[in-house]
Amino acid sequence: MTEQEYRKPIPHPSPETEFFWRKAGQHELWIQRCIDCGEPFFYPRLHCPDPGCMSDRIEWFRASGRGTLYTYMINHRPAPGFEADAPYAIAVIQLEEGPRMMGNIVGIENTPENLALDMPLKVTFTDATDDIAIPNWEPA
Amino acid sequence: MSLRYKTAIVGAAETSQLGVIPDMSETQLHVDAAINAMRDAGIDASQIDGISATMNPATLAHYLGIVPDWVDNTSVGGTSFLIHMRHAAAAIASGLATTVLCCMGQSGRSRVGVSAPRIGTAAGPSGPSYDVSYPGQFESIYGPLGPTTLFGMGVLRYMKETGTTIEQLASVAVAQRRWSSKVPRAMFRQLVTVEEVLASRMICYPYRLFMCCPVTDGGGAFILTSAERVDDYPTKPVYILGSGEAVETPVVSQMYDMTSSAAFKASSSKAFAEAGVTHADIDHVQIYDAFVHLPIYGLEDLGFVGRGEAGAFIEEGNTSPGGRLPLNTNGGGLSYTHTGMYGMFAMQESVRQVRGEAAHQVEGVRTSFCQGVGGMFMAAGSLIFTNEAPHG
């Protein structure tokens, strides 16, 4: 990206998510897993989301950054800050590690023809401020 | 405790006007519907000892000049009113209340007396930029703009996994116009074809305009009381036979399965179990439809058809007039009205059909299943209504 102003919404980290955003700012995708039951999960939490576990023994690890296109919609009525992108895909990415997360698809025109479900994607980061970068996805 | 045959609806009404009501605030819409429902039941406000609403029940109580000693303010989106009805039935069955006013009003289109931003427009000054919620941090940054850009997020996945076609999705809107074509109060009454649905303006792929509900103004209310008291009222009683409720997640991309609603399954199976009836016993169905995939998910998650079968079932006319499972006979949220929280209107049509008073009446309806959704598959409420008096 050139040095133009980032006009899209910028996330405001909370105590649970501060580490995620700090690593994203360094262009690294980190998610969590439960030390007791081993399950990786996203979004960031302080406890294992398995109702039979509830462990607070949680660790962060760096995700591979590989995933697949799980599903998406293509928005023709842009949200504020997205006018130049419309129509643009709002996608859900299935991470290689298991959890799903939302993202935009960059580096390819966002058309139904170009966006086949289950196509391989890799994470890329869009700088929003000096500290915050947004995880996005491009064809792998 | 089972709620089967413990309570009955003895008053039911919507607001006098429906659709575009620029001269009524949300409070006034509640009151208009409430008074219409009380008049339908032949009672006045002094006989109400319980109120449920998603707005502050005290505002309504004071407007009506009463001091109710039971309230429910559960607010989990557009299905809240089905859940209120269930809670009210439990309160009446356990003696906490005798006559409950369940009411709703929403100035979704005209925005009269509404402080929250309209769905689908930018949030206010305290909006997303300071939102540390999960959607605020991990979704709004990717440019969604309300339910139109999120509710259908699982649809492409559902289509791929089940082989359901875009024509089948469009046929939901087609079927419901066949119903609304004979409903004078419906917002949209013109018949449409699959081709016309698929030629309407693209809103958010794969959704085009006719696959999305309008945004309207209106309200509705019910009077619920003990089944033992139905002879005191002039109306044909509509008994609550079964009920259910459930919640899953406020974040659609984090559903346990984006092609099926866990809350629909939990809520509806509870209602069937309580009612002691099977799918074959249901004569009429309402499934809350803000978008065309909801009746499809609903028919499958409620168990009326198998996985992946709902699209063909609707396309073949089974839910249309003359079909074996009449569905959304007011035209649904897609064609009748959708103020933003549609559940009250889904129930009103179930009650009209069971009373035999619907604009597009189905012959011989004894039972109706009403399924509500709140948020984007966040919450579910289910009710089974019947006009058959309890035996013995």
mmCIF file of N, CA and C in Angstrom, chain B residues 62-121:
data_model
loop_
_atom_site.group_PDB
_atom_site.id
_atom_site.type_symbol
_atom_site.label_atom_id
_atom_site.label_comp_id
_atom_site.label_asym_id
_atom_site.label_seq_id
_atom_site.Cartn_x
_atom_site.Cartn_y
_atom_site.Cartn_z
ATOM 1 N N HIS B 62 -47.036 2.343 32.751
ATOM 2 C CA HIS B 62 -47.463 3.663 33.202
ATOM 3 C C HIS B 62 -48.372 4.329 32.185
ATOM 4 N N TYR B 63 -48.082 4.110 30.916
ATOM 5 C CA TYR B 63 -48.961 4.647 29.875
ATOM 6 C C TYR B 63 -50.380 4.101 30.052
ATOM 7 N N LEU B 64 -50.464 2.801 30.381
ATOM 8 C CA LEU B 64 -51.773 2.154 30.520
ATOM 9 C C LEU B 64 -52.379 2.372 31.909
ATOM 10 N N GLY B 65 -51.612 2.969 32.815
ATOM 11 C CA GLY B 65 -52.130 3.276 34.147
ATOM 12 C C GLY B 65 -52.248 2.078 35.072
ATOM 13 N N ILE B 66 -51.380 1.085 34.854
ATOM 14 C CA ILE B 66 -51.452 -0.117 35.698
ATOM 15 C C ILE B 66 -50.107 -0.382 36.352
ATOM 16 N N VAL B 67 -50.120 -1.224 37.386
ATOM 17 C CA VAL B 67 -48.897 -1.623 38.087
ATOM 18 C C VAL B 67 -48.802 -3.143 38.021
ATOM 19 N N PRO B 68 -48.360 -3.671 36.876
ATOM 20 C CA PRO B 68 -48.296 -5.132 36.744
ATOM 21 C C PRO B 68 -47.247 -5.713 37.685
ATOM 22 N N ASP B 69 -47.522 -6.919 38.225
ATOM 23 C CA ASP B 69 -46.545 -7.521 39.139
ATOM 24 C C ASP B 69 -45.830 -8.711 38.501
ATOM 25 N N TRP B 70 -45.795 -8.721 37.159
ATOM 26 C CA TRP B 70 -44.941 -9.674 36.434
ATOM 27 C C TRP B 70 -44.493 -8.987 35.145
ATOM 28 N N VAL B 71 -43.193 -9.053 34.865
ATOM 29 C CA VAL B 71 -42.677 -8.477 33.622
ATOM 30 C C VAL B 71 -41.628 -9.395 33.006
ATOM 31 N N ASP B 72 -41.481 -9.295 31.703
ATOM 32 C CA ASP B 72 -40.371 -9.960 31.011
ATOM 33 C C ASP B 72 -39.847 -8.999 29.957
ATOM 34 N N ASN B 73 -38.554 -8.765 29.995
ATOM 35 C CA ASN B 73 -37.898 -7.830 29.079
ATOM 36 C C ASN B 73 -36.786 -8.530 28.292
ATOM 37 N N THR B 74 -36.902 -9.859 28.166
ATOM 38 C CA THR B 74 -35.908 -10.613 27.394
ATOM 39 C C THR B 74 -35.744 -9.974 26.016
ATOM 40 N N SER B 75 -34.503 -9.707 25.628
ATOM 41 C CA SER B 75 -34.273 -9.050 24.349
ATOM 42 C C SER B 75 -33.147 -9.758 23.604
ATOM 43 N N VAL B 76 -33.531 -10.739 22.805
ATOM 44 C CA VAL B 76 -32.568 -11.506 22.005
ATOM 45 C C VAL B 76 -32.981 -11.454 20.535
ATOM 46 N N GLY B 77 -33.349 -10.242 20.094
ATOM 47 C CA GLY B 77 -33.706 -10.058 18.686
ATOM 48 C C GLY B 77 -35.166 -10.389 18.414
ATOM 49 N N GLY B 78 -35.446 -10.600 17.130
ATOM 50 C CA GLY B 78 -36.820 -10.695 16.651
ATOM 51 C C GLY B 78 -37.616 -11.887 17.124
ATOM 52 N N THR B 79 -36.963 -12.857 17.747
ATOM 53 C CA THR B 79 -37.699 -13.992 18.300
ATOM 54 C C THR B 79 -38.107 -13.743 19.743
ATOM 55 N N SER B 80 -37.722 -12.613 20.298
ATOM 56 C CA SER B 80 -37.982 -12.343 21.723
ATOM 57 C C SER B 80 -39.449 -12.522 22.081
ATOM 58 N N PHE B 81 -40.338 -12.195 21.149
ATOM 59 C CA PHE B 81 -41.771 -12.210 21.462
ATOM 60 C C PHE B 81 -42.305 -13.633 21.600
ATOM 61 N N LEU B 82 -41.711 -14.571 20.866
ATOM 62 C CA LEU B 82 -42.076 -15.975 21.065
ATOM 63 C C LEU B 82 -41.585 -16.446 22.434
ATOM 64 N N ILE B 83 -40.402 -15.992 22.806
ATOM 65 C CA ILE B 83 -39.840 -16.376 24.098
ATOM 66 C C ILE B 83 -40.641 -15.724 25.232
ATOM 67 N N HIS B 84 -41.060 -14.461 25.032
ATOM 68 C CA HIS B 84 -41.932 -13.816 26.027
ATOM 69 C C HIS B 84 -43.193 -14.649 26.245
ATOM 70 N N MET B 85 -43.765 -15.121 25.135
ATOM 71 C CA MET B 85 -45.010 -15.893 25.223
ATOM 72 C C MET B 85 -44.779 -17.160 26.038
ATOM 73 N N ARG B 86 -43.635 -17.797 25.807
ATOM 74 C CA ARG B 86 -43.312 -19.013 26.559
ATOM 75 C C ARG B 86 -43.142 -18.698 28.051
ATOM 76 N N HIS B 87 -42.415 -17.599 28.320
ATOM 77 C CA HIS B 87 -42.205 -17.217 29.726
ATOM 78 C C HIS B 87 -43.532 -16.844 30.382
ATOM 79 N N ALA B 88 -44.372 -16.160 29.629
ATOM 80 C CA ALA B 88 -45.678 -15.767 30.173
ATOM 81 C C ALA B 88 -46.524 -17.001 30.464
ATOM 82 N N ALA B 89 -46.465 -17.986 29.579
ATOM 83 C CA ALA B 89 -47.217 -19.223 29.803
ATOM 84 C C ALA B 89 -46.733 -19.911 31.081
ATOM 85 N N ALA B 90 -45.410 -19.908 31.277
ATOM 86 C CA ALA B 90 -44.862 -20.529 32.490
ATOM 87 C C ALA B 90 -45.291 -19.746 33.731
ATOM 88 N N ALA B 91 -45.324 -18.429 33.606
ATOM 89 C CA ALA B 91 -45.733 -17.601 34.752
ATOM 90 C C ALA B 91 -47.193 -17.846 35.108
ATOM 91 N N ILE B 92 -48.031 -17.951 34.089
ATOM 92 C CA ILE B 92 -49.460 -18.189 34.337
ATOM 93 C C ILE B 92 -49.663 -19.595 34.902
ATOM 94 N N ALA B 93 -48.952 -20.561 34.326
ATOM 95 C CA ALA B 93 -49.100 -21.946 34.789
ATOM 96 C C ALA B 93 -48.653 -22.113 36.235
ATOM 97 N N SER B 94 -47.688 -21.279 36.654
ATOM 98 C CA SER B 94 -47.184 -21.409 38.022
ATOM 99 C C SER B 94 -47.832 -20.416 38.981
ATOM 100 N N GLY B 95 -48.786 -19.650 38.485
ATOM 101 C CA GLY B 95 -49.529 -18.753 39.366
ATOM 102 C C GLY B 95 -48.909 -17.387 39.596
ATOM 103 N N LEU B 96 -47.863 -17.053 38.870
ATOM 104 C CA LEU B 96 -47.227 -15.743 39.050
ATOM 105 C C LEU B 96 -48.018 -14.626 38.367
ATOM 106 N N ALA B 97 -48.843 -14.984 37.416
ATOM 107 C CA ALA B 97 -49.635 -13.983 36.697
ATOM 108 C C ALA B 97 -50.917 -14.647 36.220
ATOM 109 N N THR B 98 -51.924 -13.841 35.919
ATOM 110 C CA THR B 98 -53.173 -14.418 35.408
ATOM 111 C C THR B 98 -53.461 -13.993 33.975
ATOM 112 N N THR B 99 -53.208 -12.725 33.655
ATOM 113 C CA THR B 99 -53.532 -12.217 32.325
ATOM 114 C C THR B 99 -52.382 -11.337 31.845
ATOM 115 N N VAL B 100 -51.655 -11.835 30.854
ATOM 116 C CA VAL B 100 -50.425 -11.157 30.425
ATOM 117 C C VAL B 100 -50.629 -10.512 29.050
ATOM 118 N N LEU B 101 -50.151 -9.283 28.959
ATOM 119 C CA LEU B 101 -50.098 -8.561 27.685
ATOM 120 C C LEU B 101 -48.704 -8.742 27.104
ATOM 121 N N CYS B 102 -48.602 -9.484 25.994
ATOM 122 C CA CYS B 102 -47.323 -9.652 25.290
ATOM 123 C C CYS B 102 -47.364 -8.684 24.110
ATOM 124 N N CYS B 103 -46.517 -7.674 24.107
ATOM 125 C CA CYS B 103 -46.676 -6.702 23.029
ATOM 126 C C CYS B 103 -45.360 -6.254 22.418
ATOM 127 N N MET B 104 -45.487 -5.652 21.260
ATOM 128 C CA MET B 104 -44.339 -5.297 20.432
ATOM 129 C C MET B 104 -44.719 -4.153 19.505
ATOM 130 N N GLY B 105 -43.772 -3.264 19.254
ATOM 131 C CA GLY B 105 -43.955 -2.207 18.271
ATOM 132 C C GLY B 105 -42.585 -1.753 17.808
ATOM 133 N N GLN B 106 -42.479 -1.430 16.542
ATOM 134 C CA GLN B 106 -41.162 -1.043 16.033
ATOM 135 C C GLN B 106 -41.319 -0.089 14.861
ATOM 136 N N SER B 107 -40.674 1.043 14.995
ATOM 137 C CA SER B 107 -40.659 2.027 13.926
ATOM 138 C C SER B 107 -39.390 1.806 13.111
ATOM 139 N N GLY B 108 -39.319 0.628 12.496
ATOM 140 C CA GLY B 108 -38.090 0.218 11.817
ATOM 141 C C GLY B 108 -37.783 1.050 10.588
ATOM 142 N N ARG B 109 -38.847 1.537 9.935
ATOM 143 C CA ARG B 109 -38.669 2.288 8.703
ATOM 144 C C ARG B 109 -38.630 3.793 8.968
ATOM 145 N N SER B 110 -39.634 4.278 9.703
ATOM 146 C CA SER B 110 -39.738 5.724 9.913
ATOM 147 C C SER B 110 -38.839 6.227 11.035
ATOM 148 N N ARG B 111 -38.418 5.318 11.914
ATOM 149 C CA ARG B 111 -37.469 5.646 12.992
ATOM 150 C C ARG B 111 -38.005 6.746 13.909
ATOM 151 N N VAL B 112 -39.302 6.673 14.254
ATOM 152 C CA VAL B 112 -39.890 7.665 15.140
ATOM 153 C C VAL B 112 -39.697 7.219 16.586
ATOM 154 N N GLY B 113 -39.010 8.049 17.358
ATOM 155 C CA GLY B 113 -38.785 7.726 18.766
ATOM 156 C C GLY B 113 -37.793 6.607 18.962
ATOM 157 N N VAL B 114 -36.844 6.489 18.050
ATOM 158 C CA VAL B 114 -35.846 5.424 18.115
ATOM 159 C C VAL B 114 -34.476 6.057 18.261
ATOM 160 N N SER B 115 -33.687 5.587 19.222
ATOM 161 C CA SER B 115 -32.362 6.176 19.408
ATOM 162 C C SER B 115 -31.268 5.375 18.717
ATOM 163 N N ALA B 116 -31.485 4.070 18.569
ATOM 164 C CA ALA B 116 -30.447 3.230 17.966
ATOM 165 C C ALA B 116 -30.362 3.494 16.466
ATOM 166 N N PRO B 117 -29.196 3.300 15.878
ATOM 167 C CA PRO B 117 -29.079 3.508 14.434
ATOM 168 C C PRO B 117 -29.867 2.462 13.675
ATOM 169 N N ARG B 118 -30.352 2.845 12.511
ATOM 170 C CA ARG B 118 -31.087 1.922 11.673
ATOM 171 C C ARG B 118 -30.177 0.797 11.222
ATOM 172 N N ILE B 119 -30.744 -0.397 11.210
ATOM 173 C CA ILE B 119 -29.990 -1.549 10.726
ATOM 174 C C ILE B 119 -29.531 -1.279 9.304
ATOM 175 N N GLY B 120 -28.261 -1.502 9.037
ATOM 176 C CA GLY B 120 -27.767 -1.341 7.682
ATOM 177 C C GLY B 120 -27.154 0.009 7.403
ATOM 178 N N THR B 121 -27.161 0.900 8.390
ATOM 179 C CA THR B 121 -26.481 2.171 8.189
ATOM 180 C C THR B 121 -25.333 2.270 9.187
#
